[in-house]
Coordinates of C-alpha atoms in Angstrom, one line a residue:
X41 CA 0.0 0.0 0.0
X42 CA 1.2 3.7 -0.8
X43 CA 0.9 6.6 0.7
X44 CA -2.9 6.6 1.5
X45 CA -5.0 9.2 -0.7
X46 CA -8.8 8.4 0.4
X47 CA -10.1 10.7 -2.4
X48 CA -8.1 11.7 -5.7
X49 CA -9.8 14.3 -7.6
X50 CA -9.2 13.7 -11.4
X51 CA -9.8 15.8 -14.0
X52 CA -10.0 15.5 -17.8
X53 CA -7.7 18.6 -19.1
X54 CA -8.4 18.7 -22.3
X55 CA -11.2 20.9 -21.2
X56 CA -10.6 24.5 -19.3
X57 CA -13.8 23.9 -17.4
X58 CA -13.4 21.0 -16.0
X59 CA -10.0 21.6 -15.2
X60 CA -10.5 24.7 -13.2
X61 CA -14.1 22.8 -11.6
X62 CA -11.8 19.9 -10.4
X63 CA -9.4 22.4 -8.7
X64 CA -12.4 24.5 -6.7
X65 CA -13.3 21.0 -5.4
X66 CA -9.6 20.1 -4.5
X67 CA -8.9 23.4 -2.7
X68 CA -12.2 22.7 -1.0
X69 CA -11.7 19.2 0.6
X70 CA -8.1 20.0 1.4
X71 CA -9.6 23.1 3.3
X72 CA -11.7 20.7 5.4
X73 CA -8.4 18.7 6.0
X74 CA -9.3 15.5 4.1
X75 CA -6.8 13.0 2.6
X76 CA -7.1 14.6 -1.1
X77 CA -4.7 13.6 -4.3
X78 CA -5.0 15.3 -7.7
X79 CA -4.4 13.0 -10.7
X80 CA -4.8 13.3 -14.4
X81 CA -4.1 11.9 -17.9
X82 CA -2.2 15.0 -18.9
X83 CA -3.9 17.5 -21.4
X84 CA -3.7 21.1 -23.0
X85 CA -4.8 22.9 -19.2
X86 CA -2.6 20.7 -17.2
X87 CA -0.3 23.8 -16.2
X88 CA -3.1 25.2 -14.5
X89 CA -3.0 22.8 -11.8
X90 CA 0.5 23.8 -11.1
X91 CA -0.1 27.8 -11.5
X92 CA -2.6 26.7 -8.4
X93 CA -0.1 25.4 -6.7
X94 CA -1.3 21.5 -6.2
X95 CA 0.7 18.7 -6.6
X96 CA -0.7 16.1 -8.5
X97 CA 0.1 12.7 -10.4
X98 CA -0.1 11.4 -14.0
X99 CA -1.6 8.3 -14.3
X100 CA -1.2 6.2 -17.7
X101 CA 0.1 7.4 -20.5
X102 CA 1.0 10.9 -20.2
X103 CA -1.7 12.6 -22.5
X104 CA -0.4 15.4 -24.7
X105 CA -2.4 18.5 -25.5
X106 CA -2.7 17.5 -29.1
X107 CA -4.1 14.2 -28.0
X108 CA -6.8 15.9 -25.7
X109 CA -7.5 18.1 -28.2
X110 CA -8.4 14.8 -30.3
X111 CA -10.2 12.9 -27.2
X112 CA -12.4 16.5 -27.0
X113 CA -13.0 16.3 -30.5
X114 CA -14.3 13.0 -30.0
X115 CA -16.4 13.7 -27.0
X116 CA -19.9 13.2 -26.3
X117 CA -22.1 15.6 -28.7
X118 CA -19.2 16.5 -30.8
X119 CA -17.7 13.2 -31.8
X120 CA -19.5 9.9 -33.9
X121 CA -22.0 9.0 -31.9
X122 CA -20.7 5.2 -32.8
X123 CA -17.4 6.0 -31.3
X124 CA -16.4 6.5 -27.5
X125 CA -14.3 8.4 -27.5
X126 CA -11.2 6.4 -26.9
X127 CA -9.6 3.5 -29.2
X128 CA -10.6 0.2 -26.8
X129 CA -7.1 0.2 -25.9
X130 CA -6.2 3.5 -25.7
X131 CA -9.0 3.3 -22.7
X132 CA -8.2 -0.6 -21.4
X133 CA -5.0 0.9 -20.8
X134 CA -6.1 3.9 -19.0
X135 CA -8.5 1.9 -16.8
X136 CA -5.9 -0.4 -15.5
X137 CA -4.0 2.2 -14.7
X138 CA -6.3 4.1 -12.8
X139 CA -7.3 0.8 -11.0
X140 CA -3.9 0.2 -10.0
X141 CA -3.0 4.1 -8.5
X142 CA -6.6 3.8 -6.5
X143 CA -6.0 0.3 -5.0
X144 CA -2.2 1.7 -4.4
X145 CA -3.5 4.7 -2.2
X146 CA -6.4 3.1 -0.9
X147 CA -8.8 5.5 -2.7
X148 CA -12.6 5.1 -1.6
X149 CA -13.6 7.6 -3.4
X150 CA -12.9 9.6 -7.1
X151 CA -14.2 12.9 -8.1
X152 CA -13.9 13.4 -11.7
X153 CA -13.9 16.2 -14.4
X154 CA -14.8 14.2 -17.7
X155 CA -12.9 11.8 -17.5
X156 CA -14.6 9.3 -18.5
X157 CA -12.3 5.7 -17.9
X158 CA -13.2 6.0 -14.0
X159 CA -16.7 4.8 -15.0
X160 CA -14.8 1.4 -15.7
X161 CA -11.8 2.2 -13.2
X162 CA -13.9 2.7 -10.4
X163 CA -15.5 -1.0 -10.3
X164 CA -12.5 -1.8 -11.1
X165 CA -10.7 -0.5 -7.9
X166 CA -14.0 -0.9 -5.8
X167 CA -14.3 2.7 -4.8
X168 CA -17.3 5.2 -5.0
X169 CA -17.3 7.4 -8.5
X170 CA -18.2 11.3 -8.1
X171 CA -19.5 13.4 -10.8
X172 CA -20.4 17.1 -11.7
X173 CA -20.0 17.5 -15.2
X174 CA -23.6 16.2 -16.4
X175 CA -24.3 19.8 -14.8
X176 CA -28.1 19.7 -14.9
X177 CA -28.8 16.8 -17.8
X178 CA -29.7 14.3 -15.3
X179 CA -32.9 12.5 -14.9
X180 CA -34.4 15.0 -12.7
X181 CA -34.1 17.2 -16.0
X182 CA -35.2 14.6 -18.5
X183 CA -38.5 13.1 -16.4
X184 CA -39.6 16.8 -16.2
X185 CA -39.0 17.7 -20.1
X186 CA -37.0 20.6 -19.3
X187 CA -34.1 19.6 -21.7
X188 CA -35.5 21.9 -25.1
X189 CA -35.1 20.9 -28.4
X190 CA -31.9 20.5 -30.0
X191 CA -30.2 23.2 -31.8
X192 CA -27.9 21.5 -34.8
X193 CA -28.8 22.4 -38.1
X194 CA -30.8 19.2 -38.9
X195 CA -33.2 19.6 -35.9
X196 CA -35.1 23.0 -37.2
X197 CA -37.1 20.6 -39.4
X198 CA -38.1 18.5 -36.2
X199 CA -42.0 20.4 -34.8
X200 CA -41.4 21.8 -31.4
X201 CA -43.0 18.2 -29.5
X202 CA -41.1 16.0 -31.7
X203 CA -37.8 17.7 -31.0
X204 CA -38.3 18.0 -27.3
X205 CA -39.2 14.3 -27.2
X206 CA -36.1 13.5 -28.8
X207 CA -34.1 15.6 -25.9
X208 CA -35.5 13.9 -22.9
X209 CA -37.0 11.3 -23.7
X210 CA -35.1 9.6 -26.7
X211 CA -31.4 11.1 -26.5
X212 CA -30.4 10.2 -23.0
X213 CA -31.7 6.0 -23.5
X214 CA -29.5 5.7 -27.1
X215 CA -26.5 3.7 -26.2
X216 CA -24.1 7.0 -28.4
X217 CA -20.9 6.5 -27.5
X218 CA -21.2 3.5 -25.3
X219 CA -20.0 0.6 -27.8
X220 CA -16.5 0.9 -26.4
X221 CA -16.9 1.2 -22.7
X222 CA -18.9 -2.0 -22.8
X223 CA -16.2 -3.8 -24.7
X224 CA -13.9 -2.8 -22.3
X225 CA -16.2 -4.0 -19.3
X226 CA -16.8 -7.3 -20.5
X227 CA -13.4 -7.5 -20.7
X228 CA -12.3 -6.8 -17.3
X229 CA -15.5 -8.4 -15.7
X230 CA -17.5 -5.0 -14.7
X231 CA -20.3 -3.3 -15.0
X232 CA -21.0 -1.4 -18.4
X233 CA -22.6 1.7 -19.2
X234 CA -26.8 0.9 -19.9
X235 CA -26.8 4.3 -22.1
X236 CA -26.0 7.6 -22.8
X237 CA -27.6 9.5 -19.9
X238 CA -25.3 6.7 -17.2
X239 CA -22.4 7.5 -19.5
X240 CA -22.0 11.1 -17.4
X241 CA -23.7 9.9 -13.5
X242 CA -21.3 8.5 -11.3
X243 CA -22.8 6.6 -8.4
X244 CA -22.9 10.5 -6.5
X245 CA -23.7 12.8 -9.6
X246 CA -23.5 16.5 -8.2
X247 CA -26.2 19.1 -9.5
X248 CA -24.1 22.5 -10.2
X249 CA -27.1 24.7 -9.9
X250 CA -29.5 26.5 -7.0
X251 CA -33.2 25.0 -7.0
X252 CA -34.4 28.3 -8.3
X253 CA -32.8 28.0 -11.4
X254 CA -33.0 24.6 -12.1
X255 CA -36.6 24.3 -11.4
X256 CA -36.4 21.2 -9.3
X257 CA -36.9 21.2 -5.3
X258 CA -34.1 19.7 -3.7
X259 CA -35.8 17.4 -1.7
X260 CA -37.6 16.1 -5.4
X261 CA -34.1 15.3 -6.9
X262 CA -33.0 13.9 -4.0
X263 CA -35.4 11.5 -3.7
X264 CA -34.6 10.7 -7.4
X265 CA -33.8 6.7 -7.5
X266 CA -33.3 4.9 -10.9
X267 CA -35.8 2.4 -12.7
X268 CA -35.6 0.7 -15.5
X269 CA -32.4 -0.9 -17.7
X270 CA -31.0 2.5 -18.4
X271 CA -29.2 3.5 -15.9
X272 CA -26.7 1.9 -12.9
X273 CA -28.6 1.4 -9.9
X274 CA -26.2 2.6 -7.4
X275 CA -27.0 6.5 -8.9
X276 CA -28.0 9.6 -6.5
X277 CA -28.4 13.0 -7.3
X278 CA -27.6 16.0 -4.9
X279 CA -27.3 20.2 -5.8
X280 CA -23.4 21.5 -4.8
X281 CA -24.5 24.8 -6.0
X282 CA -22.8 26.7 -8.7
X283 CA -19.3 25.6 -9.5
X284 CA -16.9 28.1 -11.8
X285 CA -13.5 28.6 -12.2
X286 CA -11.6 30.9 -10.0
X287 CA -8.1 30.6 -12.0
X288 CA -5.0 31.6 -10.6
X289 CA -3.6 33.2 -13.9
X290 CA -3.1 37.2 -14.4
X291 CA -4.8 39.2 -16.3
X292 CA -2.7 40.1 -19.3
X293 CA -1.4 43.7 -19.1
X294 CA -2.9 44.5 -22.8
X295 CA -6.3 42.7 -21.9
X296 CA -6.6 45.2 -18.4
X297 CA -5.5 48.3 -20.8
X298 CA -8.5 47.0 -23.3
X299 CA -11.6 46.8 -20.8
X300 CA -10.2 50.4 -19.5
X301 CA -11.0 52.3 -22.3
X302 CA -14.9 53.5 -22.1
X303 CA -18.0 52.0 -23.9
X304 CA -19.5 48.8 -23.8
X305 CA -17.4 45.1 -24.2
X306 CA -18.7 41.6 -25.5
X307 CA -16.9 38.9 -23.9
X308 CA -16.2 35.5 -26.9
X309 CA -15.5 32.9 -24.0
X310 CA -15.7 29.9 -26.2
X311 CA -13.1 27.2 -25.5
X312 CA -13.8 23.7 -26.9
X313 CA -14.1 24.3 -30.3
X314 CA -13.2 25.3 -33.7
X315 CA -10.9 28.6 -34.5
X316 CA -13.2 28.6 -37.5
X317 CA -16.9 29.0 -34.7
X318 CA -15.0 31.6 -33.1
X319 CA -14.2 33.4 -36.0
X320 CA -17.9 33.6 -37.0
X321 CA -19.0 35.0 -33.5
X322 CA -16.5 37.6 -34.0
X323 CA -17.5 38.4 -37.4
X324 CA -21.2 38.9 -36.4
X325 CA -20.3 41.2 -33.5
X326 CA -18.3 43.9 -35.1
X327 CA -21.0 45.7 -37.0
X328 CA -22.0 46.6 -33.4
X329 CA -21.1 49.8 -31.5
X330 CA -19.0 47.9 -28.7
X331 CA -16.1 46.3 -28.2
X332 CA -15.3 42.5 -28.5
X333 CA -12.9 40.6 -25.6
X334 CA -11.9 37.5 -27.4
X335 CA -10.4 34.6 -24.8
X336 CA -7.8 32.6 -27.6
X337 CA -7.1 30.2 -25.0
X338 CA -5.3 26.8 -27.5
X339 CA -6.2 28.7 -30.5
X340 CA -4.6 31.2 -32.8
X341 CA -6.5 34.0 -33.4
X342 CA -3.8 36.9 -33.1
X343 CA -4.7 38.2 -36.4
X344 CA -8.6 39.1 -35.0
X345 CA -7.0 41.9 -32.8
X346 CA -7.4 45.7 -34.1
X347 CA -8.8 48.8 -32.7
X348 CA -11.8 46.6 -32.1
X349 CA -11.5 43.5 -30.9
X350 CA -8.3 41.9 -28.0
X351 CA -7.6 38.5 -27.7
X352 CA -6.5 36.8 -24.9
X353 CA -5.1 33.6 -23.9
X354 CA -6.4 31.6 -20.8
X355 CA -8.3 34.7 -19.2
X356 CA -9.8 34.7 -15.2
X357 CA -13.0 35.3 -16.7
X358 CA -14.4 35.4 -13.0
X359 CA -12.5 38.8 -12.8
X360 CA -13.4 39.9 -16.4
X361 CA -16.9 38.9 -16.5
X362 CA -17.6 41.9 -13.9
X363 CA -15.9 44.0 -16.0
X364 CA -17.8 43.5 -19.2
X365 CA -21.2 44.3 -20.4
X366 CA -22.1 40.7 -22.3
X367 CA -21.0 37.2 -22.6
X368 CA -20.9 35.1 -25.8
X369 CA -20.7 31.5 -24.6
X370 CA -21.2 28.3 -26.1
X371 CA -23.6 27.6 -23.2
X372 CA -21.2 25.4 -21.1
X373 CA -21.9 25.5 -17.3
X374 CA -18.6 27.2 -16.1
X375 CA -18.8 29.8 -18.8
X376 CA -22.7 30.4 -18.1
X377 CA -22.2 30.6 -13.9
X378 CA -19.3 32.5 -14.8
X379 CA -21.2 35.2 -16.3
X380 CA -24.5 35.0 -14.1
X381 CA -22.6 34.9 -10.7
X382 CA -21.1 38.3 -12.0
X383 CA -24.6 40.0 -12.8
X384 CA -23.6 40.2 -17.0
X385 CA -25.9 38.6 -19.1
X386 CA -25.4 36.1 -22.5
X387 CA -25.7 34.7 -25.6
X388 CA -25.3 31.1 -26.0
X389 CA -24.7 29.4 -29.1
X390 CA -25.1 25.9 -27.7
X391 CA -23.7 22.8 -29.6
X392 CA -24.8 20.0 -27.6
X393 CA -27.6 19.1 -25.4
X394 CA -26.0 20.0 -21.9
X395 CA -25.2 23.1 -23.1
X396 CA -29.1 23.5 -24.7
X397 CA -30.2 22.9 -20.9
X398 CA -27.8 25.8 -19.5
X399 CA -28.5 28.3 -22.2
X400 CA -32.1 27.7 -21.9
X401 CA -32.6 27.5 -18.2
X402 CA -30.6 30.9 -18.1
X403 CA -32.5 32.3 -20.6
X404 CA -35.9 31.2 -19.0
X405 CA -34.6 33.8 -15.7
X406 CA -34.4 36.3 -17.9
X407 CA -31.1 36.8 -18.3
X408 CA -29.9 35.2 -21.6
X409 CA -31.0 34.4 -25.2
X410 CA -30.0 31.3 -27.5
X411 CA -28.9 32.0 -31.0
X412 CA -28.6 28.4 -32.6
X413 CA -24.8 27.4 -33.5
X414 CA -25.4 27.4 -37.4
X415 CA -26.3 30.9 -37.2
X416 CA -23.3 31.5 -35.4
X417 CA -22.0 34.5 -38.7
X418 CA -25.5 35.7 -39.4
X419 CA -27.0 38.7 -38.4
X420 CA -29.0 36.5 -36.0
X421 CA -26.4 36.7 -33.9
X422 CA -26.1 40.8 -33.9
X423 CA -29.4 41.1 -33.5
X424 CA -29.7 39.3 -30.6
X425 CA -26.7 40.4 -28.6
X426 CA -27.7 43.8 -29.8
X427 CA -31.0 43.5 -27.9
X428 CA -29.4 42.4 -24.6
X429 CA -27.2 45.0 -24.7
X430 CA -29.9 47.2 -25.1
X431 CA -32.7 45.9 -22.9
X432 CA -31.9 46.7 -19.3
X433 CA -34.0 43.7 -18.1
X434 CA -31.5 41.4 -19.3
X435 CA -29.0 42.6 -16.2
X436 CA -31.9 42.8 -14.0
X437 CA -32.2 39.3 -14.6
X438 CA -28.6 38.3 -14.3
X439 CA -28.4 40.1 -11.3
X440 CA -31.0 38.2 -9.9
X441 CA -29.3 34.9 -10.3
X442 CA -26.2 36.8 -9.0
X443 CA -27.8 37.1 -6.1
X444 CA -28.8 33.9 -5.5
X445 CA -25.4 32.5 -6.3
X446 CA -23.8 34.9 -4.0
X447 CA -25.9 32.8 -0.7
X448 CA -24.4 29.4 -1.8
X449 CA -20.8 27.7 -1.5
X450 CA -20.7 25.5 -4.1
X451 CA -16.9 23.7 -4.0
X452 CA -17.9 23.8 0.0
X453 CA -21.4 22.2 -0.5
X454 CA -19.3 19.3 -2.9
X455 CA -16.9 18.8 -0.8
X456 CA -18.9 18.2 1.6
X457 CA -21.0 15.9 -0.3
X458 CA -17.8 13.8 -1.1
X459 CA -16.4 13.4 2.6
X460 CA -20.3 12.2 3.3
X461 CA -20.0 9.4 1.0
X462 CA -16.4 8.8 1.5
X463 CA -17.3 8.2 5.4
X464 CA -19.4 5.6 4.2
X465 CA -17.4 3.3 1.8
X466 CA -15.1 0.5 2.9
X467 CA -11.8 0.9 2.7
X468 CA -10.3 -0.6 -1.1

């Protein structure tokens, strides 16, 4: 046995939002003094666990950023839905040798970001699997049709009911993206993954969102239990409250010299995709009278900046969002808290059905619109961020939700959450 880590946190860092979720959790359990590891495959935002000053360990292969780039690419909602993400031994590989470091440190339980092999690693290992990055599609969600229709290209043709049917009722039972898990689970003798919707629980999946917004009572999705063949039995709900990034990186000399200067800023904080999206969004912006804050983060979009328009790299957005008058998101939770905890309102552009849910459950307080993502470079797009600039109830809204945000400790309410179910598991 190795040095004993009780709960390893684990992020998937090919992703910025998960990354920077996984270290508010981290900073939170070791603040309530439990035994806490951080471990990763590697990835494009792996530095920022360093710039936070955790230690942490790779396990498996080391993953490079231009292979989490690939595995992001490949994701749930982005990649073929007859894929999973990872090559069957690309991820046999990695569930080993997760198994291995948690039987190693006698780890009850994991808390991951995305990544995905602990689903198999976990039963593996025989410790407790923790999850936050369904965000709010769970069941709770699904059973009360609040998922809205999609928004890809192909769905406009789909009447209002049919669409919606699809999103709750139809899209989280399909077995997408589950092929290669199951493979992988016969093959080491565990339990599989019954469908899309179990593909993102964990046997403690944590809610991300207050009750208000949401629309679901605590004690309802609490009382939440599975039925039925499509999902793992063992399955619980429970609210942390919002969870965004707090990122210890500065705010780029040129970037504080941009949101100086007076008039009104739109904030692009788009992250896991395409130069090519972000280009578009930037486009359909400039024949407004404001300025446009691009975060670059991986990509290269140097030649976008001009009188009008900065670009960043990996921006604190919790210190920018205050600072600026409207967010252009692609409707992922941390970029959507990010903007409603600061009071500024959004446009989401959403590209799959998660980020459908965020975009429309911020948009039903009042505080956002949805532009769909093939209208990214239309005037659809001006118009609407025009029209939140220009409405003040749009802020009114947001500050609303602010408000509410403001009442809740999230990373505390998860942490908590995870010491209660690690107090009850058996050591490995």
């Amino acid at each position: 046995m190795g040095v004993e880590h009780q709960i390893v946190v684990m992020p998937h860092c090919g992703y910025l939002s998960e990354t920077s979720r996984m270290i508010e959790i981290h900073r939170a359990l070791a603040r309530r003094g439990a035994s806490v590891r951080m471990a990763t495959h590697g990835g494009t935002y792996e530095p920022l666990l360093s710039a936070a000053g955790i230690e942490y360990d790779i396990v498996g292969p080391h993953m490079s950023p231009r292979r989490s780039a690939e595995v992001v690419a490949n994701a749930t909602g982005l990649g073929d839905v007859r894929q999973s993400i990872y090559p069957d031994d690309e991820m046999e590989t990695y569930v080993r040798a997760e198994a291995e470091y948690f039987r190693t440190h006698g780890t009850r339980t994991v808390v991951t970001g995305y990544t995905l092999t602990t689903m198999l690693s976990t039963r593996l290992a025989g410790a407790a699997l923790v999850t936050e990055h369904a965000c709010c599609w769970v069941p709770a969600a699904f059973e009360r049709g609040l998922v809205p229709a999609p928004t890809f290209r192909a769905a406009r043709f789909l009447p209002g009911p049919v669409g919606r049917s699809l999103a709750n009722r139809v899209l989280p039972r399909t077995r997408f993206y589950c092929s290669g898990f199951n493979r992988v689970a016969a093959k080491l003798g565990v339990e599989g993954v019954p469908s899309l919707g179990a593909l993102v629980l964990g046997d403690l999946a944590l809610v991300p969102e207050v009750p208000e917004v949401f629309g679901v009572p605590a004690a309802e999705l609490e009382a939440w239990r599975p039925s039925g063949r499509h999902h793992r039995r063992t399955t619980r709900l429970r609210y942390s409250g919002p969870l965004y990034a707090h990122l210890d990186v500065p705010m780029p000399e040129h970037v504080r010299a941009f949101l100086d200067r007076p008039g009104p800023v739109v904030y692009v904080a788009v992250t896991s995709t395409s130069p090519r999206f972000v280009r578009r969004l930037v486009a359909a912006l400039r024949p407004l009278d404001v300025r446009v804050l691009v975060a670059g983060t991986v990509h290269d979009l140097g030649d976008l900046a001009d009188e009008q328009a900065c670009v960043g790299g990996v921006l604190p957005s919790h210190l920018v969002m205050p600072r600026v008058d409207l967010a252009v998101t692609a409707g992922g939770q941390g970029s959507v808290q990010t903007a409603l905890a600061a009071g500024t309102p959004l446009v989401g552009l959403p590209l799959h059905a998660e980020q459908d849910l965020n975009v429309a459950l911020a948009q039903r307080c009042g505080a956002a619109l949805l532009v769909e993502p093939w209208r990214a470079g239309t005037d659809r797009l001006t118009r609407a961020a025009g029209r939140v600039l220009a409405e003040p109830s749009f802020r009114a809204a947001a500050g609303h939700v602010r408000d509410l945000y403001a009442a809740v400790d999230g990373p505390g309410n998860a942490a908590e959450a995870v010491l209660e179910l690690t107090a009850h598991r058996s050591p490995v």
